[in-house]
Short mmCIF file of C-alpha atoms in Angstrom, two decimals:
data_model
loop_
_atom_site.label_atom_id
_atom_site.label_comp_id
_atom_site.label_asym_id
_atom_site.label_seq_id
_atom_site.Cartn_x
_atom_site.Cartn_y
_atom_site.Cartn_z
CA MET J 805 -19.13 103.84 17.20
CA SER J 806 -16.22 105.23 19.19
CA PHE J 807 -14.76 108.68 18.97
CA PHE J 808 -11.43 108.32 17.21
CA GLY J 809 -9.78 106.11 19.78
CA PHE J 810 -10.64 108.29 22.79
CA GLY J 811 -12.09 106.41 25.69
CA GLN J 812 -12.74 102.73 25.95
CA THR J 813 -15.03 100.48 23.99
CA ALA J 814 -16.08 96.88 24.42
CA GLU J 815 -17.33 93.82 22.58
CA ILE J 816 -20.33 91.89 23.82
CA ASP J 817 -20.78 88.20 23.31
CA ILE J 818 -23.84 86.21 24.41
CA VAL J 819 -23.37 82.48 25.01
CA LEU J 820 -26.20 80.20 26.07
CA ASN J 821 -25.48 77.52 28.65
CA ASP J 822 -26.80 74.60 26.64
CA ALA J 823 -25.50 75.77 23.25
CA GLU J 824 -23.58 72.51 22.78
CA THR J 825 -26.45 70.15 23.51
CA ARG J 826 -29.48 72.08 22.33
CA LYS J 827 -30.89 71.32 18.91
CA LYS J 828 -30.66 73.88 16.14
CA ALA J 829 -33.34 74.68 13.62
CA GLU J 830 -32.93 76.03 10.12
CA HIS J 831 -34.76 79.25 9.49
CA ARG J 832 -34.91 81.35 6.38
CA THR J 833 -33.86 84.99 6.90
CA GLU J 834 -35.49 87.99 5.28
CA ASP J 835 -33.03 88.00 2.39
CA GLY J 836 -33.78 84.38 1.61
CA LYS J 837 -30.72 82.71 3.09
CA LYS J 838 -31.02 79.74 5.42
CA ASP J 839 -29.34 79.98 8.79
CA LYS J 840 -29.21 77.77 11.86
CA TYR J 841 -30.42 78.98 15.23
CA LEU J 842 -30.83 77.43 18.66
CA LEU J 843 -34.29 75.98 19.03
CA PHE J 844 -36.51 76.73 22.02
CA TYR J 845 -40.01 75.74 23.02
CA ASP J 846 -42.63 77.50 25.09
CA GLY J 847 -41.88 77.44 28.82
CA GLU J 848 -38.19 76.60 28.51
CA THR J 849 -35.65 78.55 30.50
CA VAL J 850 -33.20 80.73 28.58
CA SER J 851 -29.95 81.06 30.50
CA GLY J 852 -26.37 81.83 29.69
CA LYS J 853 -23.53 84.28 30.02
CA VAL J 854 -22.79 87.72 28.67
CA ASN J 855 -19.07 88.22 28.01
CA VAL J 856 -17.94 91.82 27.95
CA THR J 857 -14.45 92.16 26.46
CA LEU J 858 -12.67 95.51 26.77
CA LYS J 859 -11.00 96.53 23.52
CA THR J 860 -8.18 98.67 24.86
CA PRO J 861 -6.33 96.97 27.72
CA GLY J 862 -5.67 99.09 30.75
CA LYS J 863 -8.44 101.65 30.18
CA ARG J 864 -11.67 101.63 32.17
CA LEU J 865 -15.11 101.46 30.66
CA GLU J 866 -17.59 103.88 32.20
CA HIS J 867 -21.23 102.90 31.80
CA ASN J 868 -24.75 103.69 32.97
CA GLY J 869 -25.75 100.08 33.51
CA ILE J 870 -25.53 96.71 31.78
CA LYS J 871 -28.66 94.70 31.10
CA ILE J 872 -29.94 91.81 29.06
CA GLU J 873 -33.41 91.58 27.53
CA PHE J 874 -35.42 88.71 26.13
CA VAL J 875 -37.73 90.04 23.43
CA GLY J 876 -40.43 88.50 21.29
CA GLN J 877 -41.68 90.90 18.65
CA ILE J 878 -43.63 91.26 15.44
CA GLU J 879 -42.28 93.50 12.69
CA LEU J 880 -44.48 94.57 9.81
CA TYR J 881 -42.22 95.40 6.88
CA TYR J 882 -44.32 98.36 5.77
CA ASP J 883 -44.17 99.82 9.27
CA ARG J 884 -40.66 99.10 10.47
CA GLY J 885 -40.57 101.88 12.99
CA ASN J 886 -43.19 100.20 15.15
CA HIS J 887 -42.18 96.90 16.65
CA HIS J 888 -44.95 95.11 18.45
CA GLU J 889 -43.41 93.42 21.47
CA PHE J 890 -45.47 90.64 22.95
CA VAL J 891 -42.75 89.32 25.24
CA SER J 892 -40.34 91.69 26.97
CA LEU J 893 -38.20 90.62 29.92
CA VAL J 894 -35.22 92.45 31.40
CA LYS J 895 -32.47 91.42 33.77
CA ASP J 896 -30.03 93.99 35.11
CA LEU J 897 -26.47 92.67 35.05
CA ALA J 898 -24.59 95.62 36.45
CA ARG J 899 -25.50 98.91 38.09
CA PRO J 900 -24.04 102.14 36.64
CA GLY J 901 -20.32 102.22 37.27
CA GLU J 902 -17.17 101.22 35.49
CA LEU J 903 -15.46 98.08 34.30
CA SER J 904 -11.72 97.94 34.82
CA GLN J 905 -11.33 94.60 33.06
CA SER J 906 -13.25 92.22 30.84
CA GLN J 907 -16.06 90.50 32.72
CA THR J 908 -18.65 87.77 32.36
CA PHE J 909 -22.23 88.08 33.69
CA ASP J 910 -24.61 85.18 34.24
CA PHE J 911 -28.28 85.50 33.42
CA GLU J 912 -31.37 83.35 33.52
CA PHE J 913 -34.87 83.93 32.19
CA THR J 914 -36.83 81.21 33.91
CA HIS J 915 -39.63 79.33 32.17
CA VAL J 916 -40.13 82.01 29.54
CA GLU J 917 -43.47 82.13 27.81
CA LYS J 918 -43.05 81.89 24.04
CA PRO J 919 -46.61 81.82 22.74
CA TYR J 920 -45.97 81.99 19.00
CA GLU J 921 -43.71 80.32 16.49
CA SER J 922 -40.86 82.24 14.85
CA TYR J 923 -41.88 83.31 11.37
CA THR J 924 -40.16 85.19 8.57
CA GLY J 925 -42.50 85.96 5.73
CA GLN J 926 -43.07 88.25 2.78
CA ASN J 927 -44.44 91.20 4.71
CA VAL J 928 -44.05 90.34 8.35
CA LYS J 929 -41.53 88.82 10.70
CA LEU J 930 -41.98 87.37 14.17
CA ARG J 931 -38.75 86.85 16.03
CA TYR J 932 -37.34 86.15 19.45
CA PHE J 933 -33.94 87.45 20.51
CA LEU J 934 -31.67 88.28 23.40
CA ARG J 935 -30.23 91.76 23.52
CA ALA J 936 -27.38 92.72 25.87
CA THR J 937 -26.83 96.45 26.26
CA ILE J 938 -24.14 98.55 27.91
CA SER J 939 -25.71 101.97 28.41
CA ARG J 940 -23.39 104.91 28.05
CA ARG J 941 -23.71 108.69 28.04
CA LEU J 942 -23.19 109.19 24.34
CA ASN J 943 -23.79 105.83 22.68
CA ASP J 944 -24.84 102.39 23.86
CA ILE J 945 -23.05 99.19 22.97
CA SER J 946 -25.42 96.33 22.28
CA LYS J 947 -25.49 92.84 20.82
CA GLU J 948 -28.46 90.81 19.65
CA MET J 949 -28.74 87.08 19.37
CA ASP J 950 -31.70 85.48 17.60
CA ILE J 951 -33.23 82.21 18.61
CA VAL J 952 -35.93 80.21 16.90
CA VAL J 953 -39.11 79.12 18.65
CA GLN J 954 -41.36 76.34 17.41
CA THR J 955 -44.84 75.58 18.67
CA LEU J 956 -45.70 71.90 18.94
CA CYS J 957 -49.07 70.20 18.91
CA THR J 958 -50.31 66.67 19.36
CA TYR J 959 -52.72 64.80 17.14
CA PRO J 960 -56.00 66.72 17.20
CA GLU J 961 -58.97 64.97 18.79
CA LEU J 962 -61.28 65.97 16.01
CA ASN J 963 -59.95 65.62 12.50
CA SER J 964 -62.80 65.10 10.09
CA SER J 965 -62.31 64.58 6.39
CA ILE J 966 -63.29 67.23 3.89
CA LYS J 967 -65.88 66.12 1.36
CA MET J 968 -67.68 68.52 -0.94
CA GLU J 969 -69.58 68.60 -4.22
CA VAL J 970 -68.83 71.62 -6.41
CA GLY J 971 -69.26 72.61 -9.99
CA ILE J 972 -70.77 74.76 -12.67
CA GLU J 973 -74.46 74.23 -13.29
CA ASP J 974 -75.04 71.71 -16.09
CA CYS J 975 -71.38 71.81 -17.15
CA LEU J 976 -69.07 70.25 -14.58
CA HIS J 977 -69.84 68.57 -11.27
CA ILE J 978 -67.14 67.01 -9.13
CA GLU J 979 -66.96 65.68 -5.62
CA PHE J 980 -63.64 66.16 -3.93
CA GLU J 981 -62.53 64.47 -0.74
CA TYR J 982 -59.44 64.95 1.39
CA ASN J 983 -58.85 62.44 4.18
CA LYS J 984 -58.28 65.03 6.94
CA SER J 985 -58.81 68.70 7.63
CA LYS J 986 -55.72 69.02 9.84
CA TYR J 987 -52.35 67.80 8.64
CA HIS J 988 -48.98 67.88 10.37
CA LEU J 989 -45.97 69.16 8.45
CA ARG J 990 -44.72 65.70 7.47
CA ASP J 991 -48.13 64.27 6.78
CA VAL J 992 -49.57 62.92 3.53
CA ILE J 993 -52.69 64.32 1.93
CA VAL J 994 -54.74 61.42 0.62
CA GLY J 995 -57.82 62.26 -1.37
CA LYS J 996 -59.83 61.70 -4.47
CA ILE J 997 -61.75 63.58 -7.13
CA TYR J 998 -64.94 61.92 -8.35
CA PHE J 999 -66.51 63.16 -11.58
CA LEU J 1000 -70.31 63.42 -11.57
CA LEU J 1001 -70.86 65.42 -14.76
CA VAL J 1002 -68.36 66.35 -17.46
CA ARG J 1003 -69.70 68.48 -20.30
CA ILE J 1004 -66.49 70.37 -20.93
CA LYS J 1005 -63.32 69.07 -22.55
CA ILE J 1006 -60.84 68.70 -19.71
CA LYS J 1007 -57.20 68.39 -20.65
CA HIS J 1008 -55.62 67.88 -17.25
CA MET J 1009 -55.98 68.47 -13.53
CA GLU J 1010 -53.51 69.61 -10.94
CA ILE J 1011 -53.43 70.21 -7.22
CA GLY J 1012 -51.42 72.85 -5.41
CA ILE J 1013 -50.77 74.33 -2.01
CA ILE J 1014 -51.26 78.06 -1.64
CA LYS J 1015 -49.87 79.94 1.34
CA ARG J 1016 -51.73 83.12 2.18
CA GLU J 1017 -50.01 85.60 4.47
CA SER J 1018 -52.38 88.30 5.70
CA THR J 1019 -51.02 91.39 7.41
CA GLY J 1020 -52.86 94.32 8.93
CA THR J 1021 -56.34 94.56 10.33
CA GLY J 1022 -59.77 95.87 9.46
CA PRO J 1023 -60.03 97.67 6.11
CA SER J 1024 -56.31 97.61 5.42
CA VAL J 1025 -55.68 93.87 5.31
CA TYR J 1026 -53.13 92.80 2.73
CA HIS J 1027 -53.03 89.24 1.43
CA GLU J 1028 -49.91 87.80 -0.11
CA ASN J 1029 -50.52 84.54 -1.97
CA ASP J 1030 -47.71 82.17 -2.75
CA THR J 1031 -48.00 78.85 -4.56
CA ILE J 1032 -45.82 76.51 -2.55
CA ALA J 1033 -46.49 73.35 -4.55
CA LYS J 1034 -48.14 72.39 -7.79
CA TYR J 1035 -48.46 68.96 -9.20
CA GLU J 1036 -50.42 67.25 -11.93
CA ILE J 1037 -52.77 64.51 -10.78
CA MET J 1038 -54.54 63.72 -14.02
CA ASP J 1039 -53.62 63.89 -17.68
CA GLY J 1040 -56.44 63.33 -20.13
CA ALA J 1041 -60.21 63.64 -20.33
CA PRO J 1042 -62.26 62.10 -17.54
CA VAL J 1043 -65.85 60.92 -17.88
CA ARG J 1044 -68.67 60.49 -15.38
CA GLY J 1045 -68.00 57.95 -12.67
CA GLU J 1046 -64.21 58.22 -12.78
CA SER J 1047 -62.26 58.62 -9.58
CA ILE J 1048 -58.83 60.22 -9.57
CA PRO J 1049 -56.62 59.57 -6.52
CA ILE J 1050 -54.55 62.23 -4.79
CA ARG J 1051 -51.45 61.62 -2.74
CA LEU J 1052 -49.37 64.62 -1.74
CA PHE J 1053 -46.41 64.27 0.64
CA LEU J 1054 -46.01 67.48 2.62
CA ALA J 1055 -42.51 66.81 3.94
CA GLY J 1056 -41.00 67.89 0.64
CA TYR J 1057 -42.25 71.46 0.86
CA GLU J 1058 -41.30 74.47 2.96
CA LEU J 1059 -44.35 74.84 5.15
CA THR J 1060 -45.08 76.45 8.51
CA PRO J 1061 -47.94 75.64 10.87
CA THR J 1062 -51.19 77.53 10.26
CA MET J 1063 -51.00 80.77 12.25
CA ARG J 1064 -54.32 82.44 12.87
CA ASP J 1065 -54.49 86.06 13.89
CA VAL J 1066 -51.15 86.12 15.72
CA ASN J 1067 -51.30 88.86 18.33
CA LYS J 1068 -54.02 90.34 16.11
CA LYS J 1069 -51.32 91.34 13.64
CA PHE J 1070 -51.03 88.66 10.95
CA SER J 1071 -52.16 85.24 9.77
CA VAL J 1072 -50.59 82.50 7.73
CA ARG J 1073 -53.09 80.08 6.22
CA TYR J 1074 -52.84 77.25 3.76
CA TYR J 1075 -55.21 76.19 1.01
CA LEU J 1076 -55.40 73.20 -1.25
CA ASN J 1077 -56.01 74.49 -4.76
CA LEU J 1078 -57.60 72.06 -7.17
CA VAL J 1079 -57.42 73.25 -10.79
CA LEU J 1080 -58.98 71.70 -13.89
CA ILE J 1081 -57.76 72.97 -17.25
CA ASP J 1082 -59.75 72.48 -20.43
CA GLU J 1083 -58.57 72.26 -24.01
CA GLU J 1084 -58.82 76.00 -24.49
CA GLU J 1085 -56.64 76.65 -21.42
CA ARG J 1086 -59.62 77.80 -19.37
CA ARG J 1087 -59.06 77.10 -15.67
CA TYR J 1088 -61.70 75.93 -13.20
CA PHE J 1089 -60.54 75.91 -9.61
CA LYS J 1090 -61.63 75.24 -6.05
CA GLN J 1091 -59.67 76.30 -2.99
CA GLN J 1092 -60.11 74.60 0.34
CA GLU J 1093 -58.42 75.60 3.55
CA ILE J 1094 -56.46 73.02 5.52
CA THR J 1095 -54.90 73.42 8.95
CA LEU J 1096 -51.22 72.61 9.29
CA TRP J 1097 -49.65 71.84 12.65
CA ARG J 1098 -46.20 70.92 13.89
CA LYS J 1099 -45.74 67.51 15.42
CA GLY J 1100 -43.05 66.95 18.05
CA ASP J 1101 -40.40 64.37 17.20
CA ILE J 1102 -41.09 60.99 18.76
CA VAL J 1103 -38.83 58.03 19.39
CA ARG J 1104 -38.29 56.13 16.17
CA ARG J 1105 -39.31 52.53 16.08
CA SER J 1106 -37.00 49.95 14.66
CA MET J 1107 -36.98 49.57 10.91
CA SER J 1108 -38.59 46.13 11.01
CA GLN J 1109 -41.49 47.42 13.12
CA GLN J 1110 -42.12 50.23 10.66
CA ALA J 1111 -42.00 47.84 7.71
CA THR J 1112 -44.48 45.50 9.38
CA ILE J 1113 -46.95 48.30 9.94
CA ALA J 1114 -46.58 49.42 6.32
CA SER J 1115 -46.96 45.93 4.92
CA GLN J 1116 -50.07 45.23 6.97
CA ARG J 1117 -51.72 48.15 5.24
CA TYR J 1118 -50.51 47.36 1.77
CA GLU J 1119 -53.21 45.65 -0.23
CA GLY J 1120 -52.19 42.72 -2.33
CA SER J 1121 -50.03 39.66 -2.11
CA ASN J 1122 -46.79 41.49 -1.56
CA SER J 1123 -47.32 41.95 2.17
CA GLU J 1124 -45.66 38.70 3.11
CA THR J 1125 -42.65 39.41 0.97
CA VAL J 1126 -42.22 42.89 2.43
CA SER J 1127 -42.23 41.82 6.06
CA ALA J 1128 -39.98 38.89 5.26
CA GLN J 1129 -37.58 41.26 3.54
CA ALA J 1130 -37.72 43.65 6.50
CA LYS J 1131 -36.90 40.86 8.92
CA GLU J 1132 -33.93 39.94 6.77
CA ASP J 1133 -32.75 43.52 6.59
CA SER J 1134 -32.82 43.98 10.33
CA ASN J 1135 -30.78 40.82 10.98
CA MET D 1007 -52.12 55.06 22.64
CA SER D 1008 -49.05 54.69 20.47
CA GLU D 1009 -48.61 56.85 17.41
CA ALA D 1010 -47.57 55.26 14.13
CA THR D 1011 -44.66 56.85 12.34
CA VAL D 1012 -45.65 55.39 8.99
CA ALA D 1013 -48.49 57.35 7.41
CA ASP D 1014 -51.42 55.51 5.88
CA THR D 1015 -51.32 56.38 2.19
CA ARG D 1016 -53.82 53.87 0.87
CA ARG D 1017 -56.30 55.23 -1.66
CA LEU D 1018 -59.70 56.33 -0.48
CA ASN D 1019 -62.55 54.02 -1.37
CA SER D 1020 -64.50 54.96 -4.46
CA LYS D 1021 -67.53 53.68 -6.24
CA PRO D 1022 -66.76 51.40 -9.16
CA GLN D 1023 -67.51 53.11 -12.45
CA ASP D 1024 -70.57 52.07 -14.40
CA LEU D 1025 -69.40 50.40 -17.62
CA THR D 1026 -71.79 52.35 -19.81
CA ASP D 1027 -70.22 55.53 -18.44
CA ALA D 1028 -66.73 54.20 -18.98
CA TYR D 1029 -67.21 53.03 -22.56
CA GLY D 1030 -70.16 55.09 -23.76
CA PRO D 1031 -69.90 58.32 -25.70
CA PRO D 1032 -68.59 61.17 -23.56
CA SER D 1033 -71.02 63.89 -22.47
CA ASN D 1034 -68.80 66.68 -23.81
CA PHE D 1035 -69.02 66.01 -27.56
CA LEU D 1036 -68.85 69.28 -29.49
CA GLU D 1037 -67.33 69.67 -32.94
CA ILE D 1038 -67.66 72.65 -35.22
CA ASP D 1039 -66.23 72.70 -38.73
CA VAL D 1040 -65.83 75.86 -40.80
CA PHE D 1041 -65.33 74.88 -44.44
CA ASP D 1042 -66.45 75.19 -48.05
CA PRO D 1043 -65.76 78.90 -48.69
CA GLN D 1044 -67.93 80.25 -51.51
CA THR D 1045 -67.53 83.68 -53.02
CA ILE D 1046 -70.92 85.10 -53.97
CA GLY D 1047 -71.82 88.14 -56.05
CA VAL D 1048 -69.97 90.13 -58.70
CA GLY D 1049 -67.45 92.91 -58.88
CA ARG D 1050 -67.25 95.13 -55.85
CA ASN D 1051 -70.28 93.46 -54.19
CA ARG D 1052 -68.60 90.15 -53.76
CA PHE D 1053 -68.24 88.45 -50.39
CA THR D 1054 -67.23 85.04 -49.11
CA THR D 1055 -69.42 82.75 -47.03
CA TYR D 1056 -68.36 79.68 -45.08
CA GLU D 1057 -70.32 76.66 -44.01
CA VAL D 1058 -70.46 76.29 -40.21
CA ARG D 1059 -71.42 72.75 -39.32
CA MET D 1060 -71.93 71.74 -35.72
CA LYS D 1061 -72.27 68.30 -34.14
CA THR D 1062 -72.88 67.98 -30.42
CA ASN D 1063 -74.54 66.02 -27.64
CA LEU D 1064 -74.62 68.89 -25.15
CA PRO D 1065 -78.19 69.33 -23.92
CA ILE D 1066 -77.94 73.13 -23.99
CA PHE D 1067 -78.02 73.13 -27.79
CA LYS D 1068 -81.50 72.51 -29.20
CA LEU D 1069 -80.23 70.83 -32.37
CA LYS D 1070 -77.71 68.01 -32.14
CA GLU D 1071 -76.62 68.75 -35.70
CA SER D 1072 -76.82 72.02 -37.53
CA CYS D 1073 -75.45 73.53 -40.70
CA VAL D 1074 -75.52 77.24 -41.60
CA ARG D 1075 -73.67 79.65 -43.88
CA ARG D 1076 -71.95 82.63 -42.36
CA ARG D 1077 -69.68 85.44 -43.53
CA TYR D 1078 -66.87 87.25 -41.73
CA SER D 1079 -69.08 90.13 -40.60
CA ASP D 1080 -71.40 87.59 -38.92
CA PHE D 1081 -68.47 86.38 -36.84
CA GLU D 1082 -67.68 90.01 -35.98
CA TRP D 1083 -71.27 90.51 -34.92
CA LEU D 1084 -71.06 87.47 -32.62
CA LYS D 1085 -67.82 88.70 -31.07
CA ASN D 1086 -69.32 92.12 -30.36
CA GLU D 1087 -72.49 90.66 -28.85
CA LEU D 1088 -70.49 88.42 -26.53
CA GLU D 1089 -68.14 91.19 -25.51
CA ARG D 1090 -71.06 93.40 -24.60
CA ASP D 1091 -73.36 90.93 -22.87
CA SER D 1092 -71.12 88.42 -21.19
CA LYS D 1093 -68.18 88.66 -18.84
CA ILE D 1094 -66.03 86.47 -21.06
CA VAL D 1095 -62.72 87.46 -22.54
CA VAL D 1096 -63.57 86.73 -26.16
CA PRO D 1097 -60.77 85.17 -28.22
CA PRO D 1098 -59.51 87.17 -31.22
CA LEU D 1099 -60.82 86.83 -34.75
CA PRO D 1100 -58.50 86.52 -37.72
CA GLY D 1101 -57.71 89.99 -39.08
CA LYS D 1102 -60.02 92.26 -41.02
CA ALA D 1103 -57.38 92.60 -43.79
CA LEU D 1104 -58.38 96.12 -44.76
CA LYS D 1105 -55.24 96.51 -46.83
CA ARG D 1106 -56.35 93.63 -48.97
CA GLN D 1107 -59.56 95.51 -49.78
CA LEU D 1108 -57.74 98.47 -51.35
CA PRO D 1109 -57.69 98.71 -55.14
CA PHE D 1110 -54.72 98.26 -57.44
CA ARG D 1111 -53.41 95.11 -55.81
CA GLY D 1112 -51.44 92.61 -57.81
CA ASP D 1113 -53.46 89.71 -56.37
CA GLU D 1114 -57.12 88.88 -55.71
CA GLY D 1115 -57.10 90.73 -52.35
CA ILE D 1116 -59.53 89.20 -49.94
CA PHE D 1117 -60.57 86.62 -52.48
CA GLU D 1118 -57.07 85.23 -52.75
CA GLU D 1119 -57.18 81.47 -52.10
CA SER D 1120 -54.41 81.42 -49.54
CA PHE D 1121 -55.98 84.29 -47.62
CA ILE D 1122 -59.39 82.61 -47.57
CA GLU D 1123 -57.82 79.43 -46.25
CA GLU D 1124 -55.98 81.37 -43.54
CA ARG D 1125 -59.19 83.12 -42.58
CA ARG D 1126 -61.18 79.90 -42.59
CA ALA D 1127 -58.74 78.27 -40.18
CA GLY D 1128 -58.85 81.29 -37.89
CA LEU D 1129 -62.65 81.37 -37.87
CA GLU D 1130 -62.81 77.66 -37.09
CA GLN D 1131 -60.47 78.10 -34.15
CA PHE D 1132 -62.46 81.10 -32.94
CA ILE D 1133 -65.86 79.42 -33.02
CA ASN D 1134 -64.66 76.18 -31.38
CA ARG D 1135 -63.04 78.14 -28.59
CA ILE D 1136 -66.05 80.24 -27.88
CA ALA D 1137 -68.69 77.50 -28.25
CA GLY D 1138 -66.93 75.40 -25.60
CA HIS D 1139 -67.06 78.18 -23.03
CA PRO D 1140 -69.70 77.39 -20.36
CA LEU D 1141 -70.69 81.06 -20.07
CA ALA D 1142 -70.90 81.66 -23.82
CA GLN D 1143 -73.21 78.64 -24.08
CA ASN D 1144 -75.78 80.63 -22.09
CA GLU D 1145 -75.93 83.47 -24.61
CA ARG D 1146 -78.79 83.67 -27.10
CA CYS D 1147 -76.51 85.17 -29.77
CA LEU D 1148 -74.29 82.09 -29.87
CA HIS D 1149 -77.23 79.76 -30.38
CA MET D 1150 -78.64 81.97 -33.11
CA PHE D 1151 -75.25 82.13 -34.83
CA LEU D 1152 -74.78 78.37 -34.82
CA GLN D 1153 -78.26 76.99 -35.29
CA ASP D 1154 -80.61 79.57 -36.85
CA GLU D 1155 -80.83 79.79 -40.64
CA SER D 1156 -80.02 83.49 -40.59
CA ILE D 1157 -78.98 86.01 -38.01
CA ASP D 1158 -81.66 88.44 -36.94
CA ARG D 1159 -79.74 91.54 -36.02
CA ASN D 1160 -82.82 92.97 -34.34
CA TYR D 1161 -83.06 90.08 -31.93
CA ILE D 1162 -83.52 90.59 -28.21
CA PRO D 1163 -80.25 89.65 -26.47
CA GLY D 1164 -80.61 87.33 -23.51
CA LYS D 1165 -79.69 84.11 -21.81
CA VAL D 1166 -80.58 80.56 -22.77
CA ARG D 1167 -81.64 78.08 -20.10
CA GLN D 1168 -81.12 74.36 -20.22
#
């Protein structure tokens, strides 16, 4: 805000050094739109230039200092006034003085710690951004630039399957099994439901993924549940001894890694929700938590190698045809 | 150790199903018919009863086949007992049709054939819905309604164990 053309004002522009080569990630904003931002990982250096362009040529810009900050913060929507900063770095670009012409300042935040993944949710947002500020007597001029941070993991050492028997006494007993307890975001959930006792009239069965975002602590925790996926795995009435397979590809859904107690402010957890519906529309359900993690991209093998691996696992007589076909395709 | 990019999506191993389980009668057989409406009595003391016949193989019911006669107010009694004693949301009964009980109607009122048929269908839907509910199956009042000759309104409410 300038005072009716008196004095000088300026425009700030932040440009990162590797903006051309660095990968971008899509991230949903608070109002639901998808935008692309530069993608950073923990420990990477954030460096670039701050371009200050004077609006009115010829006039000087008096200021009380120019600085750039790198901020990582958590915003709870119901408490917007209080931002919880967990990363806060400052670099001074210019001491108080005046600019007689447009100028560019270099900056570098070396090996910045970025402990958490960027997250925009229903009631909470975790974001990282650069903020360049020209301090002035009456009003500051500032510019923010958001980046997206992703946290990567490798295959967990321990990844046991989940196997449990549940039911209603004398009415319905099932045993459910999911092949892992920790899945990466492009993984496949392979499981089965085995019926031990069926004394109710089941019409169909479905499986879903529920995302639970918990904000706040102690007595004032608020849980927001969102059904991310829902999909029918059985149509019809099962009897004792029947086994229903489950295969759920996660890559098709908008998921984030499991985030537990981030900076003691919020959690994002995922649950598999198995629901059986009987002929009178009564619902019987069992929720089971799974851990989601983000896998780093690895070098892709050639198509024929991938096909060979797949065909070796495929039961049946088609395996020879598949690998023969793959060899033909790659030629 | 190299990581595979192609996920293993083969089915998990499962026990083969016993053939007697696969082709035998299912364990959830429960059928209740509400039929044969009979209007008993004369003049203003008339009322309609329905036959409630149940066939089941659920072990919680003492009799695998039972046949009793019930009237609308018996169904109302059952609904009230369940609403009071269990945590179930009890499905609705067909209407009480009080208007039909007023004098000076052009038709037979509550003894009109089409009305009785409508009511019969509604009662059948009601009792099938409630009898299939695992929590209702634990209530003494449901068993008395379906399998005892007559309803003892001074009974002691309680739960039934398998």
